[in-house]
Amino acid sequence: MKYVESLRLALDELLASDSRVHLIGEDILDPYGGAFKVTKGLSVKYPDRVIGTPISEAGLTGVGIGLSMRGMLPIVEIMFGDFLTLAADQIINSAAKFGWMYNNQVNVPIVIRVPMGGYRGYGPTHSQSLEAMFLSIPNVNIVSPSIYHSPGKLLKNSLRNNRPTLFVEHKCSYAQELVPSTSSGIFEIELLESIPLFPTVKVSLSHGEPADITLISYGYVSAIAVKVAYELFMEEEIIVDVLIASSIKPMPILDFMDSIKVTGKVLTVEEGVVTGSWGAELSSIIHETCFSFLKAPVVRVGAKDVPIPSSKNMEIDVLPSELSIKNAITKMLS
Amino acid sequence: MITEIVLPQLNANEESAVLVKCYLDDLGVVSKNQVVCAVETTKSILDVESEVGGYIKYAYQVSDSIKTGQVLAWVSDNLDELTNLKVLVSKPSIQATKKAIALAAELGIDLAKVRAIGPIIREQDILLYAEKSNHQSTKKEFISDTKRGVVSKSFLAEIANNLEFKLLPSEEKVMRYRQAGAEVASGVKIKDGAVILAENIVLDQDAIIGCDSQIKCQTFKLGRMSVIGDRANILTRHVDIGDVFFSGPNILIGGGGAFGPNAHFITGHSCLVSGWCLINSGNGVILGNEVALSPHVKLYTHNHWQNILEGYHSNFGSIYIDDGAYITGDSIVVPNVKIGAGATILANATVICDVPNGAVFAGVPAKEVGRVNPPKSIEDKERILSRMLEELYMELDLMAVNPNTVRYCKSVQVSAVSSAEITLCFELIGDVAELRAGAVVFDLSNYQIYGNQTRLTDEIRNFMRKRGIRFSPIYWRYTHDENLYNG
């Protein structure tokens, strides 16, 4: 099953099972079915509850928040995650605060789906990964699936979570095949569930041997990380534990500890800019909780501190690549 | 005519399935629309039927993974046609790391024969395979092969169970062994009550067999300056002990299978087997150089009692302990275990798996708890040495030796070494042949001693030995005769 199919199926099942579920977004109606075709076929099936909107991220997010306060379960799509900035006021000053401001008389169980990420040559304003900006907003959860997770299941769990959730998808992942956790390939795949609704997937070639390094990642780049892990194993016999989080906030630090205890070396890999990033926050938490196990400082790999170029050749220089991950690992182990 | 049975597309997302059951015998009879086998997808198990009748030949075995569209089996009404069918069934390609491929090529090993621990063959798997195949193919050479020290049969018959012979003075026993054909070098002592019953005997210079030791072997070779402690029982087929070996009292080498075809106990030089050690040599025990076993260590090369046909387990195999490894008190090592060079086994451990070089293992079953962390630079070594020298000076002081006679110098010219001092250094520059008479240098870069050795240098050497620093020449006994004392 493909990533996009998993999401579409989950939306379909949610709409069928609960009449409170509404999809709101720009261009999500058939025949277009959304910029990335996640909602294709759904507006025909559920014409009352799949709602196309004008181009106003603030407006459509605000409508979603209003619906959720009145007991509905809205799922809002921001066509490109870059324009989450336009909805930021609604999320930060409304969705995240209302529960507290109104003494828990209202809940805001809204899910905001945001396709993020580059590697497609879409240029500086359609390629960013801005989710880290919301790490410092209390009461906003951030969830991101990878092809090693079940994106549909994570989406359903996000809606059950009873609080505003940013659901970070990736443009390049939609067409990818999911890797089932039962697959009997060369990798050992293990689910770590310190946050039961949002498990971390451990992908490793260790097969009982102690790993050399712990690589923590999420989203689309985690697949690149797994590829690097395979190559490093085949070339240098370096064993990399790749831990792929689905809960970006809160951080499932307990899922990472077992591996960190073995390796003592941690590399974080994400697509967003390194400065003030998810990796920066995670690194702090690791240093605070696992310092005695560390053999080296935590290292971060992410995008460079520049806008993302339109030229694909230059874009790959700015975003994390197989090469930059590989270099970081070899440097940490040398 | 041959008809192919092809694995159908079972569902949209699956490209392969696993053969879980073949309902018919190979080359057996199949009728039309009969179920021939079952395949398992990630969702379910499905039966596959034959569309025609005849004889059947399967292309895969149970548990093979088959891709959609590949031939599962052939059916034909002509049996000969099937038996003559030569098909190349594409085997899954072997996956191996770059290092493993290079090493296999270097050692001339066929990757297809190597069994990996994980799904991909690693360097380590190749090494393990190479070691096992070496172990099986190369026959060890013992003194019986070179006809050294052949002892006359009549002599052996005469001394067996002969209490009087056992109690003869050492010189007498040595003489009688020489007369009977044994190779016994000068300085050898066979103490009171000790006896060696072996078809081939070679005892090198200054070797000592302790009081009341009973040795019964096919071949027995003891290296130069080696000591077998009192009341040793050495009862096994082949024994080849290297130079400067030392054993404590009451050791037992032998046990189950002690006279089996592959029973042997071999050591390199400078090994230590402490008192009350049990070495079950039935399937071979090899110690490298400078290996130490603390008291009550037990090495077992076999275990069996319960019926393997009833599902119980038995294990036979050799034990190999590599150079410089140290197995501390009361530990146990089971068959088919290799302990790497410089490894440490902490007390009371039970070692059931191979131990990598330099690893520290502890517990039951033993697990890695650390690694030796060697000092990286001369400066680090100097720091360690400086602490050690303080202790040495204190000891010298107690011995009423002027500590100033021992001097440390990081780097020293041969011509600059004074004959009045003993010099410790990390670098000795120049030709050692030009060392002044009476001058002594302990070179810590290659652990070599140059110059004349005296009682004082022996004391320093012994002091170093207690910290695991062993010098060459290895021929040196740290227990002094009093008359050697000249200071």
Short mmCIF file of C-alpha atoms in Angstrom, two decimals, chain B residues 22-327:
data_model
loop_
_atom_site.label_atom_id
_atom_site.label_comp_id
_atom_site.label_asym_id
_atom_site.label_seq_id
_atom_site.Cartn_x
_atom_site.Cartn_y
_atom_site.Cartn_z
CA CYS B 22 4.20 -29.81 -0.85
CA TYR B 23 1.31 -32.27 -0.81
CA LEU B 24 2.91 -34.77 -3.18
CA ASP B 25 6.23 -36.59 -3.45
CA ASP B 26 8.72 -35.36 -5.99
CA LEU B 27 8.11 -37.31 -9.24
CA GLY B 28 4.83 -38.58 -7.74
CA VAL B 29 1.51 -38.84 -9.52
CA VAL B 30 -0.86 -35.88 -9.71
CA SER B 31 -4.39 -35.84 -11.07
CA LYS B 32 -6.15 -33.00 -12.83
CA ASN B 33 -7.23 -30.13 -10.51
CA GLN B 34 -5.48 -31.74 -7.55
CA VAL B 35 -3.94 -29.42 -4.97
CA VAL B 36 -0.15 -29.73 -5.24
CA CYS B 37 1.16 -27.25 -2.73
CA ALA B 38 0.34 -24.43 -0.32
CA VAL B 39 1.91 -20.98 -0.40
CA GLU B 40 1.79 -18.34 2.27
CA THR B 41 1.40 -14.63 1.62
CA THR B 42 1.45 -12.00 4.33
CA LYS B 43 -2.32 -12.32 4.46
CA SER B 44 -3.17 -15.99 4.14
CA ILE B 45 -2.22 -19.48 3.03
CA LEU B 46 -3.48 -20.49 -0.40
CA ASP B 47 -3.54 -23.82 -2.22
CA VAL B 48 -2.23 -24.15 -5.77
CA GLU B 49 -3.76 -26.72 -8.11
CA SER B 50 -2.45 -28.51 -11.16
CA GLU B 51 -4.49 -27.98 -14.32
CA VAL B 52 -3.31 -31.24 -15.84
CA GLY B 53 -2.59 -34.78 -14.63
CA GLY B 54 0.69 -36.70 -14.76
CA TYR B 55 3.91 -36.84 -12.81
CA ILE B 56 5.08 -33.79 -10.87
CA LYS B 57 8.48 -32.29 -10.14
CA TYR B 58 8.76 -29.37 -7.72
CA ALA B 59 11.02 -26.46 -8.55
CA TYR B 60 11.36 -25.27 -4.95
CA GLN B 61 11.63 -26.67 -1.49
CA VAL B 62 9.48 -25.88 1.50
CA SER B 63 10.25 -22.46 3.04
CA ASP B 64 11.68 -21.08 -0.23
CA SER B 65 10.41 -17.68 -1.24
CA ILE B 66 8.97 -17.60 -4.76
CA LYS B 67 8.26 -14.57 -6.90
CA THR B 68 4.96 -14.14 -8.66
CA GLY B 69 5.07 -15.59 -12.17
CA GLN B 70 7.86 -18.05 -11.44
CA VAL B 71 7.51 -21.77 -12.08
CA LEU B 72 6.50 -23.66 -8.95
CA ALA B 73 6.49 -27.13 -10.42
CA TRP B 74 6.41 -29.06 -13.71
CA VAL B 75 3.86 -31.72 -14.63
CA SER B 76 4.32 -34.26 -17.41
CA ASP B 77 2.85 -37.61 -18.45
CA ASN B 78 6.35 -38.76 -19.33
CA LEU B 79 8.45 -39.56 -16.25
CA ASP B 80 11.74 -39.67 -18.17
CA GLU B 81 11.10 -36.24 -19.55
CA LEU B 82 10.81 -34.91 -16.01
CA THR B 83 13.84 -36.69 -14.59
CA ASN B 84 15.95 -35.42 -17.46
CA LEU B 85 14.69 -31.91 -16.98
CA LYS B 86 17.65 -29.73 -16.25
CA VAL B 87 16.55 -26.36 -15.02
CA LEU B 88 18.52 -23.70 -13.39
CA VAL B 89 16.39 -22.56 -10.54
CA SER B 90 17.55 -19.11 -9.70
CA LYS B 91 18.77 -19.19 -6.12
CA PRO B 92 18.47 -16.00 -4.11
CA SER B 93 21.72 -14.14 -4.50
CA ILE B 94 24.05 -14.12 -1.54
CA GLN B 95 24.34 -10.81 0.26
CA ALA B 96 27.67 -9.96 1.80
CA THR B 97 29.38 -6.79 2.91
CA LYS B 98 32.27 -5.33 0.94
CA LYS B 99 34.73 -6.31 3.66
CA ALA B 100 33.39 -9.87 3.74
CA ILE B 101 33.64 -10.22 -0.05
CA ALA B 102 37.23 -8.96 -0.02
CA LEU B 103 38.24 -11.25 2.82
CA ALA B 104 36.55 -14.29 1.27
CA ALA B 105 38.42 -13.62 -1.97
CA GLU B 106 41.69 -13.28 -0.07
CA LEU B 107 41.19 -16.54 1.82
CA GLY B 108 39.73 -18.36 -1.18
CA ILE B 109 36.44 -19.06 0.56
CA ASP B 110 33.22 -19.76 -1.33
CA LEU B 111 30.62 -17.32 0.04
CA ALA B 112 27.84 -19.80 -0.66
CA LYS B 113 29.20 -22.09 2.05
CA VAL B 114 29.39 -19.43 4.74
CA ARG B 115 26.51 -19.24 7.18
CA ALA B 116 25.94 -15.74 8.44
CA ILE B 117 24.66 -14.86 11.89
CA GLY B 118 22.46 -12.11 10.44
CA PRO B 119 20.86 -11.97 7.00
CA ILE B 120 24.02 -10.49 5.46
CA ILE B 121 27.43 -12.14 5.53
CA ARG B 122 29.96 -10.06 7.49
CA GLU B 123 33.73 -10.17 7.87
CA GLN B 124 33.26 -11.85 11.20
CA ASP B 125 31.25 -14.70 9.63
CA ILE B 126 34.06 -15.33 7.14
CA LEU B 127 36.66 -15.40 9.93
CA LEU B 128 34.58 -17.82 11.94
CA TYR B 129 34.10 -20.07 8.93
CA ALA B 130 37.80 -19.93 8.08
CA GLU B 131 38.74 -20.82 11.60
CA LYS B 132 36.35 -23.73 11.82
CA SER B 133 37.41 -25.16 8.47
CA ASN B 134 41.09 -24.71 9.38
CA HIS B 135 40.49 -26.44 12.61
CA GLN B 136 39.01 -29.43 10.85
CA SER B 137 41.52 -29.72 8.06
CA THR B 138 44.93 -29.12 9.59
CA LYS B 139 46.23 -31.93 11.71
CA LYS B 140 48.42 -30.79 14.52
CA GLU B 141 51.95 -32.13 14.62
CA PHE B 142 53.07 -33.83 17.79
CA ILE B 143 56.44 -35.26 18.74
CA SER B 144 55.19 -38.73 17.86
CA ASP B 145 55.05 -37.60 14.22
CA THR B 146 58.72 -36.68 14.23
CA LYS B 147 59.76 -39.73 16.28
CA ARG B 148 61.37 -37.58 18.97
CA GLY B 149 62.07 -39.00 22.41
CA VAL B 150 60.68 -42.49 21.73
CA VAL B 151 60.67 -44.37 25.03
CA SER B 152 61.18 -48.14 25.07
CA LYS B 153 58.05 -50.16 25.78
CA SER B 154 59.77 -52.43 28.27
CA PHE B 155 60.90 -49.43 30.34
CA LEU B 156 57.35 -48.10 30.45
CA ALA B 157 56.06 -51.49 31.56
CA GLU B 158 58.74 -51.59 34.24
CA ILE B 159 58.03 -48.18 35.76
CA ALA B 160 54.22 -48.39 35.60
CA ASN B 161 52.85 -48.80 39.13
CA ASN B 162 56.41 -48.93 40.41
CA LEU B 163 56.54 -47.08 43.71
CA GLU B 164 60.26 -47.52 44.09
CA PHE B 165 60.97 -45.83 40.75
CA LYS B 166 58.75 -42.87 41.67
CA LEU B 167 60.72 -42.32 44.85
CA LEU B 168 64.15 -42.39 43.21
CA PRO B 169 66.13 -39.14 43.37
CA SER B 170 65.57 -36.79 40.45
CA GLU B 171 69.03 -37.30 38.93
CA GLU B 172 68.52 -41.05 38.89
CA LYS B 173 65.09 -40.80 37.24
CA VAL B 174 66.41 -38.39 34.63
CA MET B 175 69.24 -40.80 33.82
CA ARG B 176 66.90 -43.77 33.51
CA TYR B 177 64.56 -41.81 31.18
CA ARG B 178 67.53 -40.84 29.00
CA GLN B 179 68.66 -44.45 28.80
CA ALA B 180 65.16 -45.52 27.75
CA GLY B 181 65.19 -43.06 24.84
CA ALA B 182 63.48 -39.95 26.23
CA GLU B 183 64.89 -36.52 25.27
CA VAL B 184 65.73 -34.98 28.63
CA ALA B 185 67.87 -31.83 28.54
CA SER B 186 70.16 -30.52 31.24
CA GLY B 187 68.79 -29.03 34.46
CA VAL B 188 65.56 -31.02 34.33
CA LYS B 189 64.11 -32.08 37.69
CA ILE B 190 61.55 -34.82 38.19
CA LYS B 191 60.74 -34.45 41.86
CA ASP B 192 59.87 -37.11 44.45
CA GLY B 193 56.93 -39.28 43.60
CA ALA B 194 56.57 -37.86 40.07
CA VAL B 195 56.44 -40.15 37.08
CA ILE B 196 55.86 -39.72 33.33
CA LEU B 197 54.36 -42.57 31.37
CA ALA B 198 54.40 -41.62 27.70
CA GLU B 199 55.50 -43.18 24.42
CA ASN B 200 57.31 -39.98 23.42
CA ILE B 201 58.89 -37.73 26.01
CA VAL B 202 60.72 -34.44 25.41
CA LEU B 203 61.72 -32.36 28.45
CA ASP B 204 63.55 -29.18 27.57
CA GLN B 205 66.27 -27.41 29.58
CA ASP B 206 65.55 -26.64 33.25
CA ALA B 207 62.01 -28.07 33.13
CA ILE B 208 60.59 -29.19 36.47
CA ILE B 209 57.95 -31.79 37.26
CA GLY B 210 56.51 -31.24 40.76
CA CYS B 211 56.24 -33.78 43.59
CA ASP B 212 53.79 -36.66 43.18
CA SER B 213 52.72 -35.54 39.69
CA GLN B 214 51.25 -38.32 37.60
CA ILE B 215 51.62 -37.90 33.86
CA LYS B 216 50.18 -40.45 31.49
CA CYS B 217 50.05 -39.52 27.82
CA GLN B 218 50.84 -40.72 24.35
CA THR B 219 53.20 -37.78 23.82
CA PHE B 220 54.48 -35.38 26.44
CA LYS B 221 56.58 -32.32 25.63
CA LEU B 222 57.54 -29.71 28.21
CA GLY B 223 59.28 -26.50 27.16
CA ARG B 224 62.35 -24.80 28.52
CA MET B 225 62.18 -23.57 32.15
CA SER B 226 58.61 -24.79 32.40
CA VAL B 227 57.23 -25.94 35.74
CA ILE B 228 54.51 -28.49 36.41
CA GLY B 229 53.32 -27.93 39.99
CA ASP B 230 53.03 -30.54 42.71
CA ARG B 231 50.41 -33.27 42.54
CA ALA B 232 49.45 -32.57 38.93
CA ASN B 233 47.37 -35.15 37.09
CA ILE B 234 48.00 -34.98 33.38
CA LEU B 235 46.15 -37.79 31.67
CA THR B 236 45.46 -37.13 28.01
CA ARG B 237 46.63 -38.14 24.56
CA HIS B 238 48.91 -35.30 23.47
CA VAL B 239 50.54 -32.64 25.59
CA ASP B 240 52.74 -29.92 24.13
CA ILE B 241 53.56 -27.28 26.69
CA GLY B 242 55.62 -24.27 25.58
CA ASP B 243 58.55 -22.53 27.27
CA VAL B 244 58.41 -20.79 30.65
CA PHE B 245 55.08 -22.38 31.52
CA PHE B 246 54.11 -22.39 35.16
CA SER B 247 51.42 -24.39 36.86
CA GLY B 248 50.24 -24.34 40.46
CA PRO B 249 49.52 -27.48 42.47
CA ASN B 250 46.77 -30.02 41.91
CA ILE B 251 45.96 -29.25 38.30
CA LEU B 252 44.01 -31.81 36.29
CA ILE B 253 44.40 -32.09 32.54
CA GLY B 254 42.29 -34.83 31.01
CA GLY B 255 38.77 -35.76 32.06
CA GLY B 256 36.07 -37.01 29.67
CA GLY B 257 37.42 -38.20 26.32
CA ALA B 258 40.99 -37.64 27.54
CA PHE B 259 42.37 -40.32 25.27
CA GLY B 260 40.09 -39.59 22.31
CA PRO B 261 41.65 -39.15 18.89
CA ASN B 262 41.55 -35.35 19.12
CA ALA B 263 42.50 -35.02 22.78
CA HIS B 264 45.30 -32.54 23.22
CA PHE B 265 46.57 -29.71 25.38
CA ILE B 266 48.85 -27.21 23.68
CA THR B 267 50.26 -23.95 25.00
CA GLY B 268 52.46 -21.17 23.70
CA HIS B 269 55.17 -19.63 25.85
CA SER B 270 54.84 -17.95 29.26
CA CYS B 271 51.44 -19.39 30.17
CA LEU B 272 50.16 -19.72 33.70
CA VAL B 273 47.78 -22.44 34.87
CA SER B 274 47.06 -21.83 38.55
CA GLY B 275 46.38 -24.48 41.13
CA TRP B 276 43.25 -26.63 41.06
CA CYS B 277 42.46 -25.81 37.43
CA LEU B 278 40.54 -28.44 35.51
CA ILE B 279 41.29 -28.67 31.82
CA ASN B 280 39.11 -31.14 29.98
CA SER B 281 41.29 -31.77 26.96
CA GLY B 282 39.07 -34.39 25.29
CA ASN B 283 38.34 -32.26 22.22
CA GLY B 284 41.46 -30.14 22.38
CA VAL B 285 42.45 -27.10 24.38
CA ILE B 286 44.91 -24.60 22.97
CA LEU B 287 46.36 -21.67 24.92
CA GLY B 288 48.28 -18.98 23.00
CA ASN B 289 51.26 -17.12 24.46
CA GLU B 290 51.08 -15.49 27.89
CA VAL B 291 47.64 -16.86 28.71
CA ALA B 292 46.75 -17.06 32.39
CA LEU B 293 44.17 -19.17 34.17
CA SER B 294 43.49 -18.29 37.82
CA PRO B 295 42.84 -20.99 40.45
CA HIS B 296 39.84 -23.27 39.98
CA VAL B 297 39.21 -22.29 36.37
CA LYS B 298 37.50 -25.07 34.47
CA LEU B 299 37.65 -25.58 30.72
CA TYR B 300 35.23 -28.16 29.34
CA THR B 301 35.41 -29.47 25.79
CA HIS B 302 32.40 -31.71 26.03
CA ASN B 303 29.05 -31.96 27.67
CA HIS B 304 26.65 -34.83 27.26
CA TRP B 305 24.45 -36.98 29.36
CA GLN B 306 20.90 -36.81 28.10
CA ASN B 307 19.55 -38.47 25.00
CA ILE B 308 19.80 -36.18 21.99
CA LEU B 309 17.11 -38.20 20.20
CA GLU B 310 14.77 -37.06 22.96
CA GLY B 311 15.47 -33.43 22.21
CA TYR B 312 18.35 -32.84 24.61
CA HIS B 313 21.46 -31.03 23.68
CA SER B 314 25.07 -32.11 23.62
CA ASN B 315 28.12 -30.12 22.73
CA PHE B 316 31.62 -31.23 21.78
CA GLY B 317 34.38 -28.93 20.61
CA SER B 318 37.71 -27.38 21.25
CA ILE B 319 38.56 -24.32 23.31
CA TYR B 320 41.00 -21.77 22.00
CA ILE B 321 42.35 -19.01 24.22
CA ASP B 322 44.35 -16.41 22.37
CA ASP B 323 47.52 -14.56 23.39
CA GLY B 324 47.48 -12.56 26.59
CA ALA B 325 43.95 -13.56 27.62
CA TYR B 326 43.28 -13.76 31.34
CA ILE B 327 40.61 -15.98 32.88
#
